């Protein structure tokens, strides 16, 4: 297969998806924001994991509280993207030998504050020696049986929404301090029956691309309706990563009632095509490639 950067991150994940053993009892395995696993007659279990590495997700200068906070927040965002509630976490740390205990305590202060806020119990983990600081959190969650919102549920005619403004997350530092949209996900689950959902980690165009691919549909975005943060242009709004807002589709009937979030477009039939409709009704075809590690 050659080097992973020749293959690309998503082709690598695709290979894993095809080659990993997975029994037919698994509701949803590789290929969504979290796995969905049978748990009881009333509930499914959600399972996700995220690794944060010095130099990739944060720098030596990033305050340790925020490193810890972000590591958990990214996982929480994935549980929100399934419409679920987080429950238990295990945390693995790779630490350079000279790391001070005060520094580690600060990382955990950041984690614990957020864990308390969202009632997540930290129930285990591992610590190892490492050249760079690495933190991996695996998080479990729960959702009513059969109700997890997958990327594959969008249908032509669905309306596309985001929960908040986009772009400039890295430049502004918001990627370290964002609030995972768990509360918003619960509102959606109770009242608006989202058909497909994902959290925006790779960028609007890239993550919408994942919904289009899994749902085998296309989309038209209205450039004038995409909410942007201050001093952020449309390109950044489309392609910047780590906003961690929820991107979801709802059926037209539900869309009419949904006023508290931003309606930005509609799902269409053309498989994997993402169109952007501009001010003068000019339509262009967009790339759906978002951030990739390789
Ligand atoms: Mg995600």
Coordinates of C-alpha atoms in Angstrom, one line a residue, residues 82-256:
X82 CA -25.2 10.6 17.3
X83 CA -27.9 12.2 19.5
X84 CA -26.6 10.4 22.5
X85 CA -25.7 11.1 26.2
X86 CA -22.1 10.5 27.4
X87 CA -21.5 8.1 30.3
X88 CA -18.0 6.7 31.0
X89 CA -14.5 7.6 29.9
X90 CA -11.0 5.9 30.1
X91 CA -8.0 8.1 29.6
X92 CA -4.5 7.0 28.3
X93 CA -1.5 9.3 28.6
X94 CA 1.8 9.1 27.0
X95 CA 4.2 11.3 29.0
X96 CA 7.8 12.4 28.4
X97 CA 9.8 11.4 31.5
X98 CA 10.5 15.0 32.6
X99 CA 6.8 16.0 32.7
X100 CA 6.1 17.5 36.1
X101 CA 3.2 16.1 38.1
X102 CA 1.9 19.7 38.4
X103 CA 1.5 19.7 34.6
X104 CA -0.3 16.3 34.6
X105 CA -2.6 17.6 37.4
X106 CA -3.5 20.6 35.2
X107 CA -4.4 18.4 32.3
X108 CA -6.7 16.4 34.6
X109 CA -8.2 19.6 36.0
X110 CA -9.3 20.5 32.5
X111 CA -10.7 17.1 31.9
X112 CA -12.5 16.9 35.2
X113 CA -14.2 20.2 34.9
X114 CA -15.8 19.2 31.7
X115 CA -16.5 15.7 32.9
X116 CA -18.4 17.1 35.9
X117 CA -20.3 19.5 33.6
X118 CA -21.6 16.6 31.4
X119 CA -21.7 13.9 34.1
X120 CA -19.1 11.7 32.6
X121 CA -17.3 9.3 35.1
X122 CA -13.6 8.6 34.4
X123 CA -13.3 4.9 35.1
X124 CA -9.8 3.9 34.0
X125 CA -6.9 4.3 31.6
X126 CA -3.2 3.8 31.1
X127 CA 0.0 5.8 31.5
X128 CA 3.1 5.2 29.4
X129 CA 6.5 6.7 28.7
X130 CA 6.5 8.7 25.4
X131 CA 8.8 11.1 23.5
X132 CA 5.9 13.5 23.1
X133 CA 2.8 14.2 25.1
X134 CA -0.1 12.0 23.8
X135 CA -3.5 11.8 25.3
X136 CA -6.2 9.4 24.2
X137 CA -9.7 9.3 25.6
X138 CA -12.2 6.6 24.9
X139 CA -15.7 7.5 25.7
X140 CA -18.9 5.6 26.0
X141 CA -22.4 6.9 25.7
X142 CA -26.0 5.8 25.4
X143 CA -29.0 6.5 23.2
X144 CA -32.5 5.1 23.0
X145 CA -32.6 1.8 21.1
X146 CA -32.5 2.3 17.3
X147 CA -32.4 6.1 17.7
X148 CA -28.7 6.9 17.0
X149 CA -28.5 9.4 14.2
X150 CA -26.2 8.1 11.5
X151 CA -24.5 9.8 8.6
X152 CA -26.4 7.6 6.3
X153 CA -30.0 8.9 7.0
X154 CA -30.2 11.9 4.7
X155 CA -32.8 11.9 1.8
X156 CA -33.4 14.3 -1.1
X157 CA -35.6 17.1 0.1
X158 CA -34.1 17.1 3.6
X159 CA -33.1 20.5 4.9
X160 CA -29.6 21.1 6.1
X161 CA -28.8 22.9 9.4
X162 CA -25.9 23.9 11.6
X163 CA -26.1 24.7 15.3
X164 CA -23.8 27.7 15.2
X165 CA -21.4 30.0 13.2
X166 CA -18.4 28.5 11.5
X167 CA -14.8 29.3 10.6
X168 CA -11.6 30.6 12.2
X169 CA -11.6 28.1 15.1
X170 CA -7.8 27.6 15.1
X171 CA -6.9 31.3 14.7
X172 CA -9.3 32.4 17.4
X173 CA -8.4 29.6 19.9
X174 CA -12.0 28.4 19.9
X175 CA -10.9 24.9 19.1
X176 CA -9.6 24.8 22.7
X177 CA -12.6 26.2 24.5
X178 CA -15.7 25.2 22.5
X179 CA -18.8 23.7 24.2
X180 CA -19.7 20.3 22.8
X181 CA -23.3 20.6 21.5
X182 CA -24.8 17.9 23.7
X183 CA -27.7 20.1 24.9
X184 CA -28.5 21.1 21.4
X185 CA -28.5 17.4 20.3
X186 CA -31.0 16.6 23.0
X187 CA -33.3 19.4 21.9
X188 CA -33.1 18.0 18.3
X189 CA -33.7 14.4 19.4
X190 CA -36.8 15.4 21.4
X191 CA -38.4 17.7 18.9
X192 CA -37.0 17.5 15.4
X193 CA -36.0 14.0 14.5
X194 CA -32.7 14.6 12.7
X195 CA -32.3 12.2 9.8
X196 CA -28.5 12.4 9.5
X197 CA -25.9 14.2 11.7
X198 CA -22.2 14.7 12.1
X199 CA -20.1 17.1 14.1
X200 CA -17.9 19.6 12.1
X201 CA -14.4 18.5 12.9
X202 CA -12.9 18.5 9.3
X203 CA -14.8 21.5 8.0
X204 CA -18.3 22.1 6.7
X205 CA -17.6 20.9 3.1
X206 CA -15.6 17.9 4.2
X207 CA -18.1 16.7 6.9
X208 CA -21.1 17.3 4.7
X209 CA -19.2 15.2 2.2
X210 CA -19.2 12.4 4.7
X211 CA -23.0 12.6 5.0
X212 CA -23.4 12.7 1.2
X213 CA -21.2 9.7 0.8
X214 CA -22.9 7.6 3.5
X215 CA -26.4 8.7 2.4
X216 CA -25.6 8.4 -1.3
X217 CA -27.1 11.8 -2.0
X218 CA -25.9 15.4 -2.9
X219 CA -26.5 18.8 -1.4
X220 CA -27.0 22.5 -2.4
X221 CA -25.7 25.0 0.1
X222 CA -26.9 28.6 0.1
X223 CA -23.8 30.8 0.5
X224 CA -25.8 33.7 1.9
X225 CA -27.2 31.5 4.8
X226 CA -24.0 29.9 6.1
X227 CA -23.4 31.6 9.5
X228 CA -19.8 32.8 9.9
X229 CA -17.9 34.0 13.0
X230 CA -16.6 37.6 12.9
X231 CA -13.7 38.3 10.5
X232 CA -14.2 34.9 8.8
X233 CA -14.8 34.6 5.1
X234 CA -16.9 32.1 3.3
X235 CA -14.0 29.9 2.3
X236 CA -12.9 29.6 5.9
X237 CA -16.5 28.9 6.9
X238 CA -16.6 26.0 4.3
X239 CA -13.2 24.5 4.9
X240 CA -11.8 25.4 8.4
X241 CA -11.9 22.5 10.8
X242 CA -12.6 22.0 14.5
X243 CA -15.8 24.2 14.8
X244 CA -17.5 21.3 16.5
X245 CA -20.9 22.6 15.7
X246 CA -23.5 19.9 14.7
X247 CA -24.4 19.6 11.0
X248 CA -27.6 17.8 10.4
X249 CA -30.5 17.2 8.1
X250 CA -34.2 17.1 8.9
X251 CA -37.3 16.2 6.8
X252 CA -39.1 19.3 5.3
X253 CA -42.0 19.1 7.8
X254 CA -39.7 19.2 10.8
X255 CA -37.6 22.0 9.1
X256 CA -40.5 24.4 9.1

